[in-house]
mmCIF file of N, CA and C in Angstrom:
data_model
loop_
_atom_site.group_PDB
_atom_site.id
_atom_site.type_symbol
_atom_site.label_atom_id
_atom_site.label_comp_id
_atom_site.label_asym_id
_atom_site.label_seq_id
_atom_site.Cartn_x
_atom_site.Cartn_y
_atom_site.Cartn_z
ATOM 1 N N MET A 1 10.097 -2.580 -8.156
ATOM 2 C CA MET A 1 10.471 -2.247 -6.806
ATOM 3 C C MET A 1 9.377 -2.670 -5.819
ATOM 4 N N THR A 2 9.781 -3.214 -4.716
ATOM 5 C CA THR A 2 8.765 -3.704 -3.757
ATOM 6 C C THR A 2 8.181 -2.549 -2.972
ATOM 7 N N PRO A 3 6.946 -2.727 -2.496
ATOM 8 C CA PRO A 3 6.315 -1.658 -1.677
ATOM 9 C C PRO A 3 7.160 -1.281 -0.496
ATOM 10 N N ALA A 4 7.848 -2.225 0.141
ATOM 11 C CA ALA A 4 8.606 -1.953 1.347
ATOM 12 C C ALA A 4 9.739 -0.880 1.014
ATOM 13 N N ARG A 5 10.299 -0.943 -0.155
ATOM 14 C CA ARG A 5 11.346 -0.007 -0.501
ATOM 15 C C ARG A 5 10.753 1.367 -0.863
ATOM 16 N N THR A 6 9.636 1.368 -1.527
ATOM 17 C CA THR A 6 9.054 2.642 -1.929
ATOM 18 C C THR A 6 8.216 3.272 -0.843
ATOM 19 N N LEU A 7 7.769 2.476 0.116
ATOM 20 C CA LEU A 7 6.897 2.943 1.177
ATOM 21 C C LEU A 7 7.433 2.457 2.540
ATOM 22 N N PRO A 8 8.449 3.101 3.061
ATOM 23 C CA PRO A 8 9.055 2.592 4.314
ATOM 24 C C PRO A 8 8.117 2.718 5.538
ATOM 25 N N HIS A 9 7.098 3.550 5.462
ATOM 26 C CA HIS A 9 6.210 3.726 6.614
ATOM 27 C C HIS A 9 4.875 2.951 6.450
ATOM 28 N N VAL A 10 4.962 1.818 5.770
ATOM 29 C CA VAL A 10 3.763 1.017 5.499
ATOM 30 C C VAL A 10 3.957 -0.351 6.165
ATOM 31 N N ARG A 11 2.828 -0.820 6.766
ATOM 32 C CA ARG A 11 2.821 -2.153 7.353
ATOM 33 C C ARG A 11 1.654 -2.927 6.669
ATOM 34 N N PHE A 12 1.902 -4.152 6.321
ATOM 35 C CA PHE A 12 0.890 -5.006 5.669
ATOM 36 C C PHE A 12 0.325 -5.964 6.691
ATOM 37 N N ASP A 13 -0.995 -6.079 6.757
ATOM 38 C CA ASP A 13 -1.670 -7.001 7.672
ATOM 39 C C ASP A 13 -1.683 -8.417 7.200
ATOM 40 N N LEU A 14 -1.618 -8.605 5.857
ATOM 41 C CA LEU A 14 -1.693 -9.961 5.307
ATOM 42 C C LEU A 14 -0.375 -10.371 4.657
ATOM 43 N N PRO A 15 -0.023 -11.620 4.699
ATOM 44 C CA PRO A 15 1.196 -12.082 4.072
ATOM 45 C C PRO A 15 1.156 -11.912 2.561
ATOM 46 N N ASP A 16 -0.062 -11.968 1.979
ATOM 47 C CA ASP A 16 -0.196 -11.894 0.509
ATOM 48 C C ASP A 16 -1.287 -10.816 0.202
ATOM 49 N N PRO A 17 -0.908 -9.545 0.400
ATOM 50 C CA PRO A 17 -1.916 -8.504 0.202
ATOM 51 C C PRO A 17 -2.236 -8.277 -1.279
ATOM 52 N N ILE A 18 -3.328 -7.576 -1.528
ATOM 53 C CA ILE A 18 -3.624 -7.159 -2.890
ATOM 54 C C ILE A 18 -2.397 -6.392 -3.409
ATOM 55 N N PRO A 19 -1.955 -6.691 -4.613
ATOM 56 C CA PRO A 19 -0.744 -5.998 -5.105
ATOM 57 C C PRO A 19 -0.880 -4.521 -5.095
ATOM 58 N N VAL A 20 0.198 -3.885 -4.673
ATOM 59 C CA VAL A 20 0.303 -2.417 -4.617
ATOM 60 C C VAL A 20 1.128 -1.976 -5.779
ATOM 61 N N GLY A 21 0.422 -1.411 -6.802
ATOM 62 C CA GLY A 21 1.160 -0.945 -7.962
ATOM 63 C C GLY A 21 1.786 0.397 -7.746
ATOM 64 N N PRO A 22 2.632 0.860 -8.675
ATOM 65 C CA PRO A 22 3.339 2.114 -8.507
ATOM 66 C C PRO A 22 2.418 3.319 -8.396
ATOM 67 N N ARG A 23 1.297 3.308 -9.121
ATOM 68 C CA ARG A 23 0.354 4.470 -9.040
ATOM 69 C C ARG A 23 -0.246 4.580 -7.670
ATOM 70 N N LEU A 24 -0.695 3.448 -7.081
ATOM 71 C CA LEU A 24 -1.281 3.497 -5.765
ATOM 72 C C LEU A 24 -0.242 3.879 -4.702
ATOM 73 N N ALA A 25 0.949 3.300 -4.827
ATOM 74 C CA ALA A 25 2.047 3.620 -3.884
ATOM 75 C C ALA A 25 2.353 5.106 -3.931
ATOM 76 N N ARG A 26 2.446 5.668 -5.153
ATOM 77 C CA ARG A 26 2.710 7.109 -5.275
ATOM 78 C C ARG A 26 1.575 7.929 -4.731
ATOM 79 N N GLY A 27 0.334 7.483 -4.939
ATOM 80 C CA GLY A 27 -0.814 8.180 -4.373
ATOM 81 C C GLY A 27 -0.798 8.273 -2.903
ATOM 82 N N TRP A 28 -0.387 7.166 -2.264
ATOM 83 C CA TRP A 28 -0.289 7.198 -0.790
ATOM 84 C C TRP A 28 0.813 8.155 -0.345
ATOM 85 N N ARG A 29 1.910 8.180 -1.087
ATOM 86 C CA ARG A 29 3.042 9.047 -0.696
ATOM 87 C C ARG A 29 2.716 10.528 -0.802
ATOM 88 N N ILE A 30 1.960 10.902 -1.840
ATOM 89 C CA ILE A 30 1.731 12.329 -2.100
ATOM 90 C C ILE A 30 0.444 12.871 -1.467
ATOM 91 N N THR A 31 -0.385 12.014 -0.881
ATOM 92 C CA THR A 31 -1.654 12.473 -0.321
ATOM 93 C C THR A 31 -1.430 13.243 0.961
ATOM 94 N N CYS A 32 -2.107 14.334 1.116
ATOM 95 C CA CYS A 32 -2.132 15.126 2.346
ATOM 96 C C CYS A 32 -3.489 14.872 3.024
ATOM 97 N N TYR A 33 -3.414 14.417 4.278
ATOM 98 C CA TYR A 33 -4.621 14.152 5.068
ATOM 99 C C TYR A 33 -4.922 15.323 5.964
ATOM 100 N N GLU A 34 -6.181 15.679 6.114
ATOM 101 C CA GLU A 34 -6.561 16.883 6.872
ATOM 102 C C GLU A 34 -7.770 16.606 7.728
ATOM 103 N N ALA A 35 -7.748 17.174 8.912
ATOM 104 C CA ALA A 35 -8.913 17.160 9.811
ATOM 105 C C ALA A 35 -8.806 18.401 10.703
ATOM 106 N N ALA A 36 -9.921 19.111 10.835
ATOM 107 C CA ALA A 36 -10.005 20.280 11.738
ATOM 108 C C ALA A 36 -8.839 21.253 11.560
ATOM 109 N N GLY A 37 -8.440 21.449 10.326
ATOM 110 C CA GLY A 37 -7.354 22.390 10.012
ATOM 111 C C GLY A 37 -5.935 21.836 10.187
ATOM 112 N N ALA A 38 -5.793 20.632 10.705
ATOM 113 C CA ALA A 38 -4.470 19.983 10.866
ATOM 114 C C ALA A 38 -4.201 19.082 9.677
ATOM 115 N N THR A 39 -3.002 19.027 9.205
ATOM 116 C CA THR A 39 -2.616 18.252 8.054
ATOM 117 C C THR A 39 -1.474 17.317 8.401
ATOM 118 N N ILE A 40 -1.408 16.200 7.692
ATOM 119 C CA ILE A 40 -0.295 15.256 7.871
ATOM 120 C C ILE A 40 -0.117 14.442 6.578
ATOM 121 N N ARG A 41 1.089 14.009 6.333
ATOM 122 C CA ARG A 41 1.400 13.155 5.216
ATOM 123 C C ARG A 41 2.076 11.873 5.706
ATOM 124 N N LEU A 42 2.032 10.844 4.907
ATOM 125 C CA LEU A 42 2.625 9.557 5.225
ATOM 126 C C LEU A 42 4.098 9.728 5.635
ATOM 127 N N GLY A 43 4.435 9.139 6.822
ATOM 128 C CA GLY A 43 5.808 9.130 7.281
ATOM 129 C C GLY A 43 6.277 10.362 7.946
ATOM 130 N N ARG A 44 5.359 11.313 8.165
ATOM 131 C CA ARG A 44 5.695 12.603 8.782
ATOM 132 C C ARG A 44 4.957 12.775 10.118
ATOM 133 N N ARG A 45 5.489 13.700 10.925
ATOM 134 C CA ARG A 45 4.805 14.116 12.168
ATOM 135 C C ARG A 45 4.014 15.376 11.887
ATOM 136 N N SER A 46 3.071 15.680 12.742
ATOM 137 C CA SER A 46 2.264 16.884 12.624
ATOM 138 C C SER A 46 1.913 17.423 13.976
ATOM 139 N N ARG A 47 2.339 18.666 14.252
ATOM 140 C CA ARG A 47 1.973 19.280 15.567
ATOM 141 C C ARG A 47 0.465 19.493 15.607
ATOM 142 N N GLY A 48 -0.148 19.806 14.464
ATOM 143 C CA GLY A 48 -1.580 19.999 14.449
ATOM 144 C C GLY A 48 -2.350 18.738 14.823
ATOM 145 N N ILE A 49 -1.911 17.621 14.295
ATOM 146 C CA ILE A 49 -2.530 16.308 14.610
ATOM 147 C C ILE A 49 -2.275 16.049 16.072
ATOM 148 N N ASP A 50 -1.069 16.321 16.559
ATOM 149 C CA ASP A 50 -0.779 16.105 17.988
ATOM 150 C C ASP A 50 -1.768 16.916 18.873
ATOM 151 N N ARG A 51 -2.009 18.138 18.453
ATOM 152 C CA ARG A 51 -2.968 18.980 19.223
ATOM 153 C C ARG A 51 -4.344 18.382 19.226
ATOM 154 N N LEU A 52 -4.792 17.879 18.067
ATOM 155 C CA LEU A 52 -6.183 17.275 18.005
ATOM 156 C C LEU A 52 -6.228 16.005 18.881
ATOM 157 N N LEU A 53 -5.208 15.159 18.839
ATOM 158 C CA LEU A 53 -5.213 13.974 19.676
ATOM 159 C C LEU A 53 -5.191 14.363 21.150
ATOM 160 N N GLY A 54 -4.344 15.302 21.501
ATOM 161 C CA GLY A 54 -4.245 15.735 22.908
ATOM 162 C C GLY A 54 -5.571 16.329 23.372
ATOM 163 N N ALA A 55 -6.189 17.166 22.562
ATOM 164 C CA ALA A 55 -7.458 17.756 22.962
ATOM 165 C C ALA A 55 -8.560 16.708 23.180
ATOM 166 N N ALA A 56 -8.470 15.587 22.418
ATOM 167 C CA ALA A 56 -9.461 14.524 22.549
ATOM 168 C C ALA A 56 -9.086 13.556 23.669
ATOM 169 N N GLY A 57 -7.874 13.724 24.221
ATOM 170 C CA GLY A 57 -7.458 12.849 25.323
ATOM 171 C C GLY A 57 -7.060 11.438 24.860
ATOM 172 N N VAL A 58 -6.607 11.331 23.597
ATOM 173 C CA VAL A 58 -6.203 10.048 23.098
ATOM 174 C C VAL A 58 -4.762 10.097 22.582
ATOM 175 N N ARG A 59 -4.142 8.954 22.474
ATOM 176 C CA ARG A 59 -2.757 8.862 21.967
ATOM 177 C C ARG A 59 -2.704 8.425 20.525
ATOM 178 N N HIS A 60 -3.834 7.785 20.035
ATOM 179 C CA HIS A 60 -3.843 7.170 18.699
ATOM 180 C C HIS A 60 -5.054 7.622 17.967
ATOM 181 N N GLY A 61 -4.976 7.487 16.654
ATOM 182 C CA GLY A 61 -6.109 7.700 15.782
ATOM 183 C C GLY A 61 -5.805 7.168 14.367
ATOM 184 N N ALA A 62 -6.778 7.246 13.502
ATOM 185 C CA ALA A 62 -6.557 6.781 12.146
ATOM 186 C C ALA A 62 -7.514 7.473 11.196
ATOM 187 N N PHE A 63 -6.988 7.870 10.049
ATOM 188 C CA PHE A 63 -7.838 8.373 8.966
ATOM 189 C C PHE A 63 -8.448 7.203 8.269
ATOM 190 N N VAL A 64 -9.746 7.115 8.305
ATOM 191 C CA VAL A 64 -10.486 5.995 7.722
ATOM 192 C C VAL A 64 -11.553 6.540 6.804
ATOM 193 N N GLY A 65 -11.664 5.955 5.638
ATOM 194 C CA GLY A 65 -12.647 6.407 4.689
ATOM 195 C C GLY A 65 -13.631 5.267 4.432
ATOM 196 N N ALA A 66 -14.667 5.602 3.630
ATOM 197 C CA ALA A 66 -15.643 4.624 3.185
ATOM 198 C C ALA A 66 -15.830 4.786 1.723
ATOM 199 N N TRP A 67 -15.124 5.729 1.102
ATOM 200 C CA TRP A 67 -15.238 5.951 -0.320
ATOM 201 C C TRP A 67 -14.427 4.906 -1.099
ATOM 202 N N ASN A 68 -14.827 4.653 -2.305
ATOM 203 C CA ASN A 68 -14.059 3.893 -3.282
ATOM 204 C C ASN A 68 -13.402 2.634 -2.702
ATOM 205 N N PRO A 69 -14.205 1.643 -2.291
ATOM 206 C CA PRO A 69 -13.658 0.435 -1.748
ATOM 207 C C PRO A 69 -12.591 -0.220 -2.628
ATOM 208 N N LEU A 70 -11.530 -0.743 -1.945
ATOM 209 C CA LEU A 70 -10.409 -1.374 -2.663
ATOM 210 C C LEU A 70 -9.779 -0.454 -3.707
ATOM 211 N N SER A 71 -9.863 0.858 -3.488
ATOM 212 C CA SER A 71 -9.270 1.860 -4.372
ATOM 213 C C SER A 71 -9.851 1.830 -5.762
ATOM 214 N N ARG A 72 -11.129 1.408 -5.875
ATOM 215 C CA ARG A 72 -11.818 1.449 -7.126
ATOM 216 C C ARG A 72 -12.935 2.545 -7.094
ATOM 217 N N PRO A 73 -12.920 3.439 -8.074
ATOM 218 C CA PRO A 73 -13.875 4.542 -8.055
ATOM 219 C C PRO A 73 -15.310 4.096 -8.061
ATOM 220 N N HIS A 74 -16.157 4.808 -7.258
ATOM 221 C CA HIS A 74 -17.594 4.632 -7.201
ATOM 222 C C HIS A 74 -18.248 5.971 -7.354
ATOM 223 N N PRO A 75 -19.558 6.060 -7.682
ATOM 224 C CA PRO A 75 -20.223 7.337 -7.813
ATOM 225 C C PRO A 75 -20.190 8.143 -6.493
ATOM 226 N N GLU A 76 -20.098 9.399 -6.661
ATOM 227 C CA GLU A 76 -19.966 10.284 -5.479
ATOM 228 C C GLU A 76 -21.160 10.115 -4.506
ATOM 229 N N SER A 77 -22.380 9.990 -5.047
ATOM 230 C CA SER A 77 -23.527 9.841 -4.176
ATOM 231 C C SER A 77 -23.434 8.565 -3.348
ATOM 232 N N TRP A 78 -22.971 7.486 -3.952
ATOM 233 C CA TRP A 78 -22.794 6.233 -3.231
ATOM 234 C C TRP A 78 -21.697 6.424 -2.145
ATOM 235 N N ASN A 79 -20.619 7.115 -2.494
ATOM 236 C CA ASN A 79 -19.550 7.343 -1.547
ATOM 237 C C ASN A 79 -20.047 8.130 -0.329
ATOM 238 N N HIS A 80 -20.832 9.166 -0.529
ATOM 239 C CA HIS A 80 -21.363 9.937 0.577
ATOM 240 C C HIS A 80 -22.276 9.093 1.496
ATOM 241 N N THR A 81 -23.062 8.243 0.881
ATOM 242 C CA THR A 81 -23.938 7.338 1.641
ATOM 243 C C THR A 81 -23.082 6.428 2.524
ATOM 244 N N GLN A 82 -22.021 5.877 1.981
ATOM 245 C CA GLN A 82 -21.154 4.977 2.723
ATOM 246 C C GLN A 82 -20.460 5.715 3.891
ATOM 247 N N LEU A 83 -20.019 6.982 3.626
ATOM 248 C CA LEU A 83 -19.396 7.749 4.695
ATOM 249 C C LEU A 83 -20.424 8.048 5.820
ATOM 250 N N ASP A 84 -21.669 8.297 5.460
ATOM 251 C CA ASP A 84 -22.704 8.494 6.496
ATOM 252 C C ASP A 84 -22.856 7.205 7.342
ATOM 253 N N ARG A 85 -22.822 6.060 6.690
ATOM 254 C CA ARG A 85 -22.865 4.776 7.441
ATOM 255 C C ARG A 85 -21.677 4.626 8.395
ATOM 256 N N LEU A 86 -20.505 5.037 7.927
ATOM 257 C CA LEU A 86 -19.323 4.966 8.760
ATOM 258 C C LEU A 86 -19.449 5.870 9.983
ATOM 259 N N ARG A 87 -19.982 7.058 9.780
ATOM 260 C CA ARG A 87 -20.235 7.961 10.917
ATOM 261 C C ARG A 87 -21.147 7.281 11.946
ATOM 262 N N ARG A 88 -22.223 6.733 11.490
ATOM 263 C CA ARG A 88 -23.220 6.068 12.375
ATOM 264 C C ARG A 88 -22.546 4.910 13.124
ATOM 265 N N LEU A 89 -21.818 4.079 12.413
ATOM 266 C CA LEU A 89 -21.206 2.897 13.061
ATOM 267 C C LEU A 89 -20.143 3.325 14.064
ATOM 268 N N ALA A 90 -19.330 4.357 13.721
ATOM 269 C CA ALA A 90 -18.354 4.828 14.654
ATOM 270 C C ALA A 90 -19.049 5.361 15.912
ATOM 271 N N GLY A 91 -20.118 6.091 15.739
ATOM 272 C CA GLY A 91 -20.895 6.642 16.897
ATOM 273 C C GLY A 91 -21.430 5.515 17.765
ATOM 274 N N ARG A 92 -22.000 4.491 17.127
ATOM 275 C CA ARG A 92 -22.561 3.351 17.895
ATOM 276 C C ARG A 92 -21.463 2.634 18.675
ATOM 277 N N ALA A 93 -20.257 2.582 18.105
ATOM 278 C CA ALA A 93 -19.130 1.909 18.759
ATOM 279 C C ALA A 93 -18.464 2.781 19.816
ATOM 280 N N GLY A 94 -18.959 4.023 19.970
ATOM 281 C CA GLY A 94 -18.424 4.914 20.952
ATOM 282 C C GLY A 94 -17.084 5.493 20.552
ATOM 283 N N ILE A 95 -16.805 5.547 19.251
ATOM 284 C CA ILE A 95 -15.548 6.117 18.736
ATOM 285 C C ILE A 95 -15.778 7.548 18.366
ATOM 286 N N ALA A 96 -15.085 8.451 19.005
ATOM 287 C CA ALA A 96 -15.170 9.865 18.597
ATOM 288 C C ALA A 96 -14.436 10.055 17.276
ATOM 289 N N PHE A 97 -14.884 11.064 16.508
ATOM 290 C CA PHE A 97 -14.246 11.297 15.219
ATOM 291 C C PHE A 97 -14.355 12.761 14.829
ATOM 292 N N LEU A 98 -13.478 13.129 13.922
ATOM 293 C CA LEU A 98 -13.521 14.460 13.302
ATOM 294 C C LEU A 98 -13.650 14.255 11.792
ATOM 295 N N GLU A 99 -14.346 15.147 11.148
ATOM 296 C CA GLU A 99 -14.456 15.112 9.673
ATOM 297 C C GLU A 99 -13.067 15.372 9.077
ATOM 298 N N GLY A 100 -12.752 14.658 8.029
ATOM 299 C CA GLY A 100 -11.488 14.824 7.413
ATOM 300 C C GLY A 100 -11.528 14.556 5.905
ATOM 301 N N ALA A 101 -10.367 14.636 5.285
ATOM 302 C CA ALA A 101 -10.225 14.402 3.889
ATOM 303 C C ALA A 101 -8.783 14.081 3.516
ATOM 304 N N GLY A 102 -8.649 13.449 2.397
ATOM 305 C CA GLY A 102 -7.337 13.231 1.804
ATOM 306 C C GLY A 102 -7.334 13.888 0.434
ATOM 307 N N HIS A 103 -6.247 14.497 0.054
ATOM 308 C CA HIS A 103 -6.194 15.143 -1.268
ATOM 309 C C HIS A 103 -4.772 15.252 -1.750
ATOM 310 N N ALA A 104 -4.629 15.255 -3.046
ATOM 311 C CA ALA A 104 -3.360 15.428 -3.726
ATOM 312 C C ALA A 104 -3.535 16.369 -4.901
ATOM 313 N N ALA A 105 -2.438 17.076 -5.283
ATOM 314 C CA ALA A 105 -2.563 18.011 -6.355
ATOM 315 C C ALA A 105 -2.282 17.426 -7.737
ATOM 316 N N ARG A 106 -1.311 16.548 -7.825
ATOM 317 C CA ARG A 106 -0.931 16.002 -9.116
ATOM 318 C C ARG A 106 -0.713 14.500 -9.057
ATOM 319 N N PRO A 107 -1.620 13.723 -9.589
ATOM 320 C CA PRO A 107 -2.851 14.136 -10.241
ATOM 321 C C PRO A 107 -3.879 14.580 -9.215
ATOM 322 N N PRO A 108 -4.796 15.446 -9.634
ATOM 323 C CA PRO A 108 -5.796 15.940 -8.688
ATOM 324 C C PRO A 108 -6.657 14.795 -8.174
ATOM 325 N N TRP A 109 -6.784 14.757 -6.856
ATOM 326 C CA TRP A 109 -7.533 13.655 -6.220
ATOM 327 C C TRP A 109 -8.012 14.183 -4.883
ATOM 328 N N ALA A 110 -9.206 13.767 -4.488
ATOM 329 C CA ALA A 110 -9.734 14.141 -3.149
ATOM 330 C C ALA A 110 -10.738 13.046 -2.761
ATOM 331 N N GLU A 111 -10.765 12.812 -1.453
ATOM 332 C CA GLU A 111 -11.649 11.811 -0.892
ATOM 333 C C GLU A 111 -11.953 12.205 0.535
ATOM 334 N N ARG A 112 -13.204 12.056 0.992
ATOM 335 C CA ARG A 112 -13.591 12.381 2.367
ATOM 336 C C ARG A 112 -13.191 11.216 3.251
ATOM 337 N N HIS A 113 -12.767 11.549 4.463
ATOM 338 C CA HIS A 113 -12.414 10.545 5.486
ATOM 339 C C HIS A 113 -12.957 11.007 6.823
ATOM 340 N N LEU A 114 -12.826 10.152 7.817
ATOM 341 C CA LEU A 114 -13.002 10.555 9.215
ATOM 342 C C LEU A 114 -11.665 10.286 9.899
ATOM 343 N N LEU A 115 -11.325 11.174 10.835
ATOM 344 C CA LEU A 115 -10.232 10.918 11.732
ATOM 345 C C LEU A 115 -10.816 10.257 12.952
ATOM 346 N N LEU A 116 -10.714 8.935 13.044
ATOM 347 C CA LEU A 116 -11.264 8.235 14.180
ATOM 348 C C LEU A 116 -10.299 8.335 15.346
ATOM 349 N N LEU A 117 -10.748 8.711 16.501
ATOM 350 C CA LEU A 117 -9.913 8.948 17.697
ATOM 351 C C LEU A 117 -9.960 7.732 18.591
ATOM 352 N N ALA A 118 -9.243 6.693 18.198
ATOM 353 C CA ALA A 118 -9.231 5.408 18.880
ATOM 354 C C ALA A 118 -8.012 4.583 18.493
ATOM 355 N N ASP A 119 -7.821 3.502 19.167
ATOM 356 C CA ASP A 119 -6.778 2.556 18.862
ATOM 357 C C ASP A 119 -6.921 2.066 17.423
ATOM 358 N N TRP A 120 -5.793 1.890 16.733
ATOM 359 C CA TRP A 120 -5.854 1.534 15.334
ATOM 360 C C TRP A 120 -6.600 0.228 15.040
ATOM 361 N N ARG A 121 -6.561 -0.701 15.970
ATOM 362 C CA ARG A 121 -7.262 -1.972 15.740
ATOM 363 C C ARG A 121 -8.786 -1.795 15.652
ATOM 364 N N ARG A 122 -9.291 -0.926 16.460
ATOM 365 C CA ARG A 122 -10.749 -0.628 16.388
ATOM 366 C C ARG A 122 -11.074 0.106 15.083
ATOM 367 N N CYS A 123 -10.162 0.942 14.680
ATOM 368 C CA CYS A 123 -10.347 1.696 13.404
ATOM 369 C C CYS A 123 -10.256 0.734 12.237
ATOM 370 N N ALA A 124 -9.336 -0.229 12.289
ATOM 371 C CA ALA A 124 -9.193 -1.197 11.205
ATOM 372 C C ALA A 124 -10.445 -2.060 11.009
ATOM 373 N N VAL A 125 -11.097 -2.397 12.124
ATOM 374 C CA VAL A 125 -12.337 -3.178 12.002
ATOM 375 C C VAL A 125 -13.347 -2.452 11.168
ATOM 376 N N LEU A 126 -13.541 -1.146 11.451
ATOM 377 C CA LEU A 126 -14.490 -0.368 10.670
ATOM 378 C C LEU A 126 -14.019 -0.227 9.175
ATOM 379 N N ALA A 127 -12.755 0.037 9.015
ATOM 380 C CA ALA A 127 -12.259 0.172 7.660
ATOM 381 C C ALA A 127 -12.444 -1.102 6.820
ATOM 382 N N GLN A 128 -12.219 -2.254 7.436
ATOM 383 C CA GLN A 128 -12.422 -3.524 6.721
ATOM 384 C C GLN A 128 -13.871 -3.737 6.363
ATOM 385 N N ARG A 129 -14.781 -3.306 7.238
ATOM 386 C CA ARG A 129 -16.175 -3.395 6.949
ATOM 387 C C ARG A 129 -16.571 -2.638 5.673
ATOM 388 N N PHE A 130 -15.830 -1.566 5.395
ATOM 389 C CA PHE A 130 -16.084 -0.729 4.225
ATOM 390 C C PHE A 130 -15.125 -1.066 3.114
ATOM 391 N N ARG A 131 -14.406 -2.204 3.195
ATOM 392 C CA ARG A 131 -13.489 -2.710 2.161
ATOM 393 C C ARG A 131 -12.426 -1.683 1.796
ATOM 394 N N GLN A 132 -11.909 -1.034 2.806
ATOM 395 C CA GLN A 132 -10.863 -0.051 2.556
ATOM 396 C C GLN A 132 -9.500 -0.810 2.434
ATOM 397 N N HIS A 133 -8.727 -0.376 1.456
ATOM 398 C CA HIS A 133 -7.464 -0.984 1.197
ATOM 399 C C HIS A 133 -6.443 -0.693 2.337
ATOM 400 N N ALA A 134 -6.505 0.520 2.902
ATOM 401 C CA ALA A 134 -5.533 0.896 3.917
ATOM 402 C C ALA A 134 -6.099 2.042 4.763
ATOM 403 N N ILE A 135 -5.433 2.285 5.900
ATOM 404 C CA ILE A 135 -5.754 3.410 6.729
ATOM 405 C C ILE A 135 -4.458 4.108 7.131
ATOM 406 N N LEU A 136 -4.508 5.403 7.398
ATOM 407 C CA LEU A 136 -3.359 6.158 7.860
ATOM 408 C C LEU A 136 -3.447 6.275 9.345
ATOM 409 N N LEU A 137 -2.445 5.672 10.037
ATOM 410 C CA LEU A 137 -2.387 5.703 11.497
ATOM 411 C C LEU A 137 -1.648 6.930 11.994
ATOM 412 N N VAL A 138 -2.186 7.573 12.967
ATOM 413 C CA VAL A 138 -1.497 8.732 13.616
ATOM 414 C C VAL A 138 -1.337 8.459 15.088
ATOM 415 N N ARG A 139 -0.245 8.941 15.638
ATOM 416 C CA ARG A 139 0.057 8.732 17.054
ATOM 417 C C ARG A 139 0.750 9.959 17.566
ATOM 418 N N LEU A 140 0.465 10.302 18.829
ATOM 419 C CA LEU A 140 1.111 11.480 19.426
ATOM 420 C C LEU A 140 2.646 11.442 19.233
ATOM 421 N N ARG A 141 3.209 12.578 18.764
ATOM 422 C CA ARG A 141 4.631 12.750 18.646
ATOM 423 C C ARG A 141 5.359 11.669 17.886
ATOM 424 N N ALA A 142 4.678 11.128 16.823
ATOM 425 C CA ALA A 142 5.268 10.096 16.012
ATOM 426 C C ALA A 142 4.909 10.278 14.524
ATOM 427 N N PRO A 143 5.713 9.768 13.647
ATOM 428 C CA PRO A 143 5.380 9.828 12.242
ATOM 429 C C PRO A 143 4.188 8.969 11.935
ATOM 430 N N SER A 144 3.391 9.406 10.953
ATOM 431 C CA SER A 144 2.209 8.580 10.573
ATOM 432 C C SER A 144 2.669 7.349 9.823
ATOM 433 N N ARG A 145 1.842 6.332 9.857
ATOM 434 C CA ARG A 145 2.144 5.053 9.176
ATOM 435 C C ARG A 145 0.885 4.652 8.410
ATOM 436 N N LEU A 146 1.088 3.968 7.363
ATOM 437 C CA LEU A 146 -0.049 3.424 6.593
ATOM 438 C C LEU A 146 -0.162 1.951 6.941
ATOM 439 N N ARG A 147 -1.323 1.502 7.203
ATOM 440 C CA ARG A 147 -1.619 0.079 7.527
ATOM 441 C C ARG A 147 -2.410 -0.465 6.354
ATOM 442 N N VAL A 148 -1.828 -1.339 5.542
ATOM 443 C CA VAL A 148 -2.541 -1.987 4.420
ATOM 444 C C VAL A 148 -3.321 -3.160 4.985
ATOM 445 N N LEU A 149 -4.595 -3.126 4.785
ATOM 446 C CA LEU A 149 -5.531 -4.125 5.380
ATOM 447 C C LEU A 149 -5.900 -5.250 4.468
ATOM 448 N N ARG A 150 -5.750 -5.072 3.155
ATOM 449 C CA ARG A 150 -6.179 -6.091 2.191
ATOM 450 C C ARG A 150 -5.090 -6.363 1.190
#
């Protein structure tokens, strides 16, 4: 089955992206993203996320991580160091952010993220710098979408 059929809320940046296997596609579908008490899942809307965006005075944002580049596990200490670098770079770029995370129950999985409060293109630049496979885009009063970057 093609990713487009299994993931209708996904957009690919490259004509020939890294293959998306069924495990990764399922992981994206079942992950719950959270920031400041608000949660959202792929393809859904969230009043809580709308409140966070509205309070920040922005219409767009993206959950961006620095952990586990290209969806390959790395040591937790390395992941924390990379997330600290992402915080610093977002700050230098003038991008406001909230601490966030992604997690799923079955199989158990968790990863730290930042909810960057900026246009998705600015968020994608930072995500690509940290070799992130994809980012979750959020927009006021709209379902979230996944943007596959690699």
